[in-house]
XYZ file of C-alpha atoms in Angstrom:
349
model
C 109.433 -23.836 27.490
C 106.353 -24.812 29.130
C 102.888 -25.312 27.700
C 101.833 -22.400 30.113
C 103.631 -20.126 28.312
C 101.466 -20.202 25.532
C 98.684 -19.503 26.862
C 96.492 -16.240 26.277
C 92.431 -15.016 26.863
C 90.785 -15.601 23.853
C 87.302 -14.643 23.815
C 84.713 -17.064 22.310
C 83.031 -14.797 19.782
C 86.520 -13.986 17.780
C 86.557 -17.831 16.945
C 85.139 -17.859 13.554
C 81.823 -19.803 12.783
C 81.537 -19.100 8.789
C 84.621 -17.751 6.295
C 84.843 -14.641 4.846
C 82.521 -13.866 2.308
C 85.544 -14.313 -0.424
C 88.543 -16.210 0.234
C 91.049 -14.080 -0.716
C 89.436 -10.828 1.041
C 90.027 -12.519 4.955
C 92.277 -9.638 7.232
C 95.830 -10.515 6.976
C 98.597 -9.249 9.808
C 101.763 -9.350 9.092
C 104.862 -9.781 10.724
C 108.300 -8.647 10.110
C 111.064 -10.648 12.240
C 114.114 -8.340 11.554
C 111.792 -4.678 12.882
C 109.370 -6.715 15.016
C 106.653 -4.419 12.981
C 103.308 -5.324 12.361
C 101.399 -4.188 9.547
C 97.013 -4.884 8.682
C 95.877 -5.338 5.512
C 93.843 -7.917 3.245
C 94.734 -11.455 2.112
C 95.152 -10.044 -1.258
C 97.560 -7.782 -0.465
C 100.400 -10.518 -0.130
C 100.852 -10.185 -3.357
C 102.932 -7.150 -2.619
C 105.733 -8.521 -0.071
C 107.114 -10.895 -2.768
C 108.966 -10.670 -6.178
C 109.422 -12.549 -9.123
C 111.340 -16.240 -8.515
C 110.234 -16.336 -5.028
C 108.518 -19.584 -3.935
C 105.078 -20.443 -2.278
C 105.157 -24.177 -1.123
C 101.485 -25.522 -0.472
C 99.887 -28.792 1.098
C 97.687 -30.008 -1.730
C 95.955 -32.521 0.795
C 91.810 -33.312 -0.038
C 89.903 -33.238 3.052
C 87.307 -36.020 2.626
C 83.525 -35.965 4.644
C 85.012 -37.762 7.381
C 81.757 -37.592 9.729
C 79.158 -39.978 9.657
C 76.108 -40.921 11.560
C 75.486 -44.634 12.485
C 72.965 -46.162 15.058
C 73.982 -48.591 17.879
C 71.946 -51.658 17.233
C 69.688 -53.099 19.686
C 69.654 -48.832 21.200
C 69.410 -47.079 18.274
C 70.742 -44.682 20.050
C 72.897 -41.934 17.295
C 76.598 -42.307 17.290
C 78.781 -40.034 15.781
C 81.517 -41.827 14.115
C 84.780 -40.069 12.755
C 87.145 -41.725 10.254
C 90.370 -40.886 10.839
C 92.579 -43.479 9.158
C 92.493 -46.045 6.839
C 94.092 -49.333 8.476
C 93.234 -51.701 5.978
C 91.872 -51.783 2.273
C 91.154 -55.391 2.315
C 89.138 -56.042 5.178
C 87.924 -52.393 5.611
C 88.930 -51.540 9.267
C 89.306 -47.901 10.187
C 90.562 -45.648 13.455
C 87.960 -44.306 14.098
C 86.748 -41.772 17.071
C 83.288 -42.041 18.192
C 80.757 -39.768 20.254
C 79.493 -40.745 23.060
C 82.293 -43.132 23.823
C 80.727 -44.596 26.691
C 78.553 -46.499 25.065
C 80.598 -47.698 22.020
C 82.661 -51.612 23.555
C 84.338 -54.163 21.366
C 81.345 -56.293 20.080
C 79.119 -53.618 18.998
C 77.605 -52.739 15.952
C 76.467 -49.488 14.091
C 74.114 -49.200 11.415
C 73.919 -46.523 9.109
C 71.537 -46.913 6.926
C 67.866 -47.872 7.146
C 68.559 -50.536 4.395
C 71.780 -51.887 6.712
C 73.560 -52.023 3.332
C 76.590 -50.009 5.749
C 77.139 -51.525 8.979
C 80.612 -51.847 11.457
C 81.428 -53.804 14.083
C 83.825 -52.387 17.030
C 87.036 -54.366 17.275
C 89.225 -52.590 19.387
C 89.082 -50.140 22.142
C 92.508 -47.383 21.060
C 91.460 -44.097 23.432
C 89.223 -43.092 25.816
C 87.304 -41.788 22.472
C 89.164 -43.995 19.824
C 87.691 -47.254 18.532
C 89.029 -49.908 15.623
C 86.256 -50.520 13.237
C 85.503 -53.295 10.500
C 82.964 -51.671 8.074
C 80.962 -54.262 6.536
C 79.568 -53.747 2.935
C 78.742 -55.939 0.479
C 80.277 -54.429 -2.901
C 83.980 -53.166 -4.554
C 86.436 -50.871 -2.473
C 85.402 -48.207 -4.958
C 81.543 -48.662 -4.046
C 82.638 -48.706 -0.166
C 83.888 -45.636 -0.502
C 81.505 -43.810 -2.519
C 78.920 -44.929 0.122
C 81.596 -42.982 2.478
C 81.439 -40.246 0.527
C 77.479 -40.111 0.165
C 76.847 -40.390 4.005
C 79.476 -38.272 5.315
C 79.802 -34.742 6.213
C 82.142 -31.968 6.052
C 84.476 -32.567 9.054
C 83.857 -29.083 10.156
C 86.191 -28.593 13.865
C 83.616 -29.136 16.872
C 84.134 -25.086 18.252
C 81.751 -24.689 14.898
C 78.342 -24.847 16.808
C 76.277 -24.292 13.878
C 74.718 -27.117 11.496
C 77.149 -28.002 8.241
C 75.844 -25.946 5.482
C 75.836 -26.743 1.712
C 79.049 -24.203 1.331
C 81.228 -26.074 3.568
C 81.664 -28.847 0.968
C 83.582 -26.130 -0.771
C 84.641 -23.173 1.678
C 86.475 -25.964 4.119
C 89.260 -27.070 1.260
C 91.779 -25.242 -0.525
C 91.267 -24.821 -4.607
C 94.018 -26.640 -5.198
C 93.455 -29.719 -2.974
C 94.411 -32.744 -4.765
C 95.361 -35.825 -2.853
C 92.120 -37.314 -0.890
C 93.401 -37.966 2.684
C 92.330 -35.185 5.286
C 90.504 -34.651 8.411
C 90.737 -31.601 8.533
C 91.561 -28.533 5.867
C 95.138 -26.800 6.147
C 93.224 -23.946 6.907
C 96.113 -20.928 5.970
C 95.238 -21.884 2.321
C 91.885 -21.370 3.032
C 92.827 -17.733 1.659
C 94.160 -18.385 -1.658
C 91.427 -17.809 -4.437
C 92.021 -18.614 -8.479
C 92.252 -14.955 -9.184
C 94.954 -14.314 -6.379
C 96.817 -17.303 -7.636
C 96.856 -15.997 -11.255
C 97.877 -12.456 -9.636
C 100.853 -14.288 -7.855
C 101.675 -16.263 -11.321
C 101.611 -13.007 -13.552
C 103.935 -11.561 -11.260
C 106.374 -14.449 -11.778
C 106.035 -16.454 -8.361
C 106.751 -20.040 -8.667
C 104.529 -22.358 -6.969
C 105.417 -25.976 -5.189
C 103.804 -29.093 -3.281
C 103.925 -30.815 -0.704
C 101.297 -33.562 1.350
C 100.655 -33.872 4.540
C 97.822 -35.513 5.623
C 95.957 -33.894 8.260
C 94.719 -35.328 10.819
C 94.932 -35.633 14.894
C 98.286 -34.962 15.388
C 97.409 -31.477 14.179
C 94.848 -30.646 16.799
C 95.331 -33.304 19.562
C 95.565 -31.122 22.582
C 99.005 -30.863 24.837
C 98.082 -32.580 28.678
C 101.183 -32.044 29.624
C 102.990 -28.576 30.978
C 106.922 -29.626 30.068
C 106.960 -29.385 26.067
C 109.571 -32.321 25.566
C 107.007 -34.637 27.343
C 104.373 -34.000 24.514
C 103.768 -36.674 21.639
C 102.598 -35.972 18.496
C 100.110 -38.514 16.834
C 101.671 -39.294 13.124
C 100.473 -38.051 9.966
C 101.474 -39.243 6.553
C 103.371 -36.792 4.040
C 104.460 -36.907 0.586
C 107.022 -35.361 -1.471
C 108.330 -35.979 -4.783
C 111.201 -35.570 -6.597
C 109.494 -32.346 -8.822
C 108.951 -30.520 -6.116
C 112.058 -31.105 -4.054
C 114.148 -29.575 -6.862
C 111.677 -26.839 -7.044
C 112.331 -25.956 -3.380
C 116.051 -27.046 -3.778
C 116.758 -24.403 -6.804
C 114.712 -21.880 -4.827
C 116.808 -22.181 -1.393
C 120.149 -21.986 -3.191
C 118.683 -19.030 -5.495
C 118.554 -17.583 -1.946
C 114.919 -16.450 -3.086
C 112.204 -16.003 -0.421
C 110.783 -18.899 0.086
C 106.821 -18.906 1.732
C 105.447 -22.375 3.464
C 101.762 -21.693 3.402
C 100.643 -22.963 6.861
C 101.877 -25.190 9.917
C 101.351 -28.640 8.057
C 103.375 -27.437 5.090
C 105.958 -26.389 7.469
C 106.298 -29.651 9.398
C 106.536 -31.780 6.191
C 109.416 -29.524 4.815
C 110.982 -29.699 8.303
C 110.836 -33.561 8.684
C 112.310 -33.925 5.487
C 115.609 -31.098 5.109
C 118.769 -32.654 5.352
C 121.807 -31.317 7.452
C 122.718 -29.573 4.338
C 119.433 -27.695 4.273
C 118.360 -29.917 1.313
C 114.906 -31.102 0.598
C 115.269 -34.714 -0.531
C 111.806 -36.569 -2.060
C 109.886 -38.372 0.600
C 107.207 -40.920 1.844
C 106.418 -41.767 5.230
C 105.191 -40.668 8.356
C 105.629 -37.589 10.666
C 105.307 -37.195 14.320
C 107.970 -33.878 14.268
C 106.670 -31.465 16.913
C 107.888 -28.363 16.454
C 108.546 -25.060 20.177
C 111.186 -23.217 20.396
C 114.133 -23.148 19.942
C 114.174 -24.515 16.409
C 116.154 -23.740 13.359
C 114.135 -23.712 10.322
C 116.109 -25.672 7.721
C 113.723 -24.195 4.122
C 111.570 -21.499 4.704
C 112.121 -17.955 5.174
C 108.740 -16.946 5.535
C 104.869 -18.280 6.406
C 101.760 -17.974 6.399
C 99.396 -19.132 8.798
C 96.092 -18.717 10.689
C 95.704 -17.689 13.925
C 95.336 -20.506 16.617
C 94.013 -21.252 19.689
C 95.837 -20.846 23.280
C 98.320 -23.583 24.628
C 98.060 -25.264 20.670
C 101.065 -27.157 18.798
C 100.069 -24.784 16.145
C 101.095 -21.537 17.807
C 104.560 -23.358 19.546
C 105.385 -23.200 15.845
C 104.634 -20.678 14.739
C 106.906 -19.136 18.410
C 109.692 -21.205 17.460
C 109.160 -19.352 13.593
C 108.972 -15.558 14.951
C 110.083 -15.398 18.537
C 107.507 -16.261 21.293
C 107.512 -12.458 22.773
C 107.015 -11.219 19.183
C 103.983 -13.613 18.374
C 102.199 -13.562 22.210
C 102.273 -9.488 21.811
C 101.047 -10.190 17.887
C 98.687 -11.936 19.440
C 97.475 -9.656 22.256
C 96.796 -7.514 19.258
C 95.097 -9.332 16.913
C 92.570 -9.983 19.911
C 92.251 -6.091 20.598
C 91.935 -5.941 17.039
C 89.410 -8.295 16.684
C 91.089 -10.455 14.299
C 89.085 -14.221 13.041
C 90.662 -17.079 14.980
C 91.217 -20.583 13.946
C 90.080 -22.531 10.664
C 87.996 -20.515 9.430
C 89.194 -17.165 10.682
C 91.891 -14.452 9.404
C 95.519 -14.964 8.141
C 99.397 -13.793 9.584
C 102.009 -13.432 7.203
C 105.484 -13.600 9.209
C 108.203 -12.508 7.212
């Protein structure tokens, strides 16, 4: 498989700038492997392809206002600064990528506030865009990050042209995010709304969670046309013991068993056993996921619908069959479907 082979015309206006007007009311497609079928309908209406004892395994991962806005000193020139990973409690330093990364060397400082009660110094040079920072702040860990938290923005993906807007805070995380740690949303649970939750609990669906972390692995994109050649950048996942026996009782119940998006599915994937077995977990994952693959938990998914020559849609190829998906595909552009984070939803079953 090459990256090539993956690739498709996606025209700019069907990537989505704002989400549907209610979560739960985004277009769904969905997919059945064993006809090759495709159906339209509503988010909501997932309700209706599962039963009771059937499992929906989520990534209850908090995305956290990674953005910020510093000024280079001396310049003053604005320097947009992105956290993306904590290195060190103690002394503060961060991964950080930064915008324009021309003028960001080793040495220099940011401000970023008037007050200079915030400031970092660069201390490494990682990527052509990725810089080490030491944040210096003069207070606890838990005041450091609140001033985080007060000066950054909702990490909204960069095709997003338009300004953040007071919604985002809300509209770009998933009502059951609980575990501060992401980048970037797992956008497929984007969809799920409290009523369509309590729909799918009255009906006698069980519910599990998983962690993973988003962040650049996710996104980063492929450079490279042979698929093997391609490395993922880690992300950190979590699973306890709870929730593996949830999963475990479900898979040997031979129930149908739903991982809600592409980080869900690599978490659950990094973690099965031989014996298809879900064991509990902490650590890292750098799994990267084209076809041919055997899935080791789920049976079914749901996910968004991503952009050309992207890890995500390998995945979701290796999941469904690439023909199947690229002609899913070819019709979810005549059909005008929402792409990426904040776009529509595919069920494949």
């Amino acid at each position: 498989m090459k990256t090539s082979d993956f690739n498709f015309d996606l025209p700019a206006e069907l990537l989505a700038e704002h989400p549907s007007e209610h979560r739960d009311e985004a277009r769904l497609m969905v997919l059945d492997r064993k006809t090759e079928t495709i159906q339209h309908k509503l988010f909501k209406d997932v309700v209706d392809y599962f039963d009771e004892g059937d499992l929906f395994i989520f990534n209850n991962t908090k995305v956290f206002p990674a953005r910020l806005y510093g000024n280079k000193e001396k310049t003053g020139a604005k320097i947009e600064v992105f956290l993306l990973r904590e290195l060190d409690k103690e002394t503060r330093v961060w991964d950080v990528l930064v915008d324009p990364a021309r003028k960001i060397r080793i040495g220099n400082k940011l401000f970023f506030t008037e007050d200079e009660s915030l400031v970092a110094e660069v201390i490494d040079n990682t990527t052509s865009r990725g810089r080490t920072l030491r944040f210096l702040f003069d207070g606890s860990y838990e005041e450091f990050r609140a001033k985080l938290k007060e000066l950054g923005e909702t990490p909204l993906p960069k095709y997003i042209k338009r300004d953040v807007e007071p919604e985002d805070a809300e509209r770009y995380q998933t009502i059951y995010a609980k575990v501060e740690g992401a980048v970037a949303a797992p956008t497929a649970g984007l969809h799920f709304s409290r009523h369509l939750m309590k729909r799918l609990e009255i009906k006698g669906i069980d519910f599990a969670e998983v962690t993973l972390h988003v962040g650049l692995g996710t996104f980063n994109p492929i450079e490279v046309e042979d698929l093997s050649k391609h490395k993922m950048e880690s992300e950190e996942i979590f699973i306890d013991e709870k929730n593996a026996q949830i999963i475990n009782n479900a898979v040997d119940a031979n129930r149908r068993v739903c991982a809600v998006g592409t980080t869900t599915m690599r978490t659950l994937e990094t973690s099965v056993s031989s014996n298809k077995k879900i064991s509990a977990f902490h650590g890292w994952t750098n799994k990267f996921i084209y076809p041919p693959h055997d899935f080791g938990v789920a049976n079914c998914m749901i996910t968004n619908f991503h952009t050309p020559k992207s890890t995500l849609i390998m995945m979701i190829a290796a999941f469904a069959g690439r023909d199947f998906i690229m002609h899913a595909y070819e019709e979810a552009v005549k059909e005008k479907y929402k792409f990426y984070s904040y776009g529509d939803a595919m069920l494949i079953l």
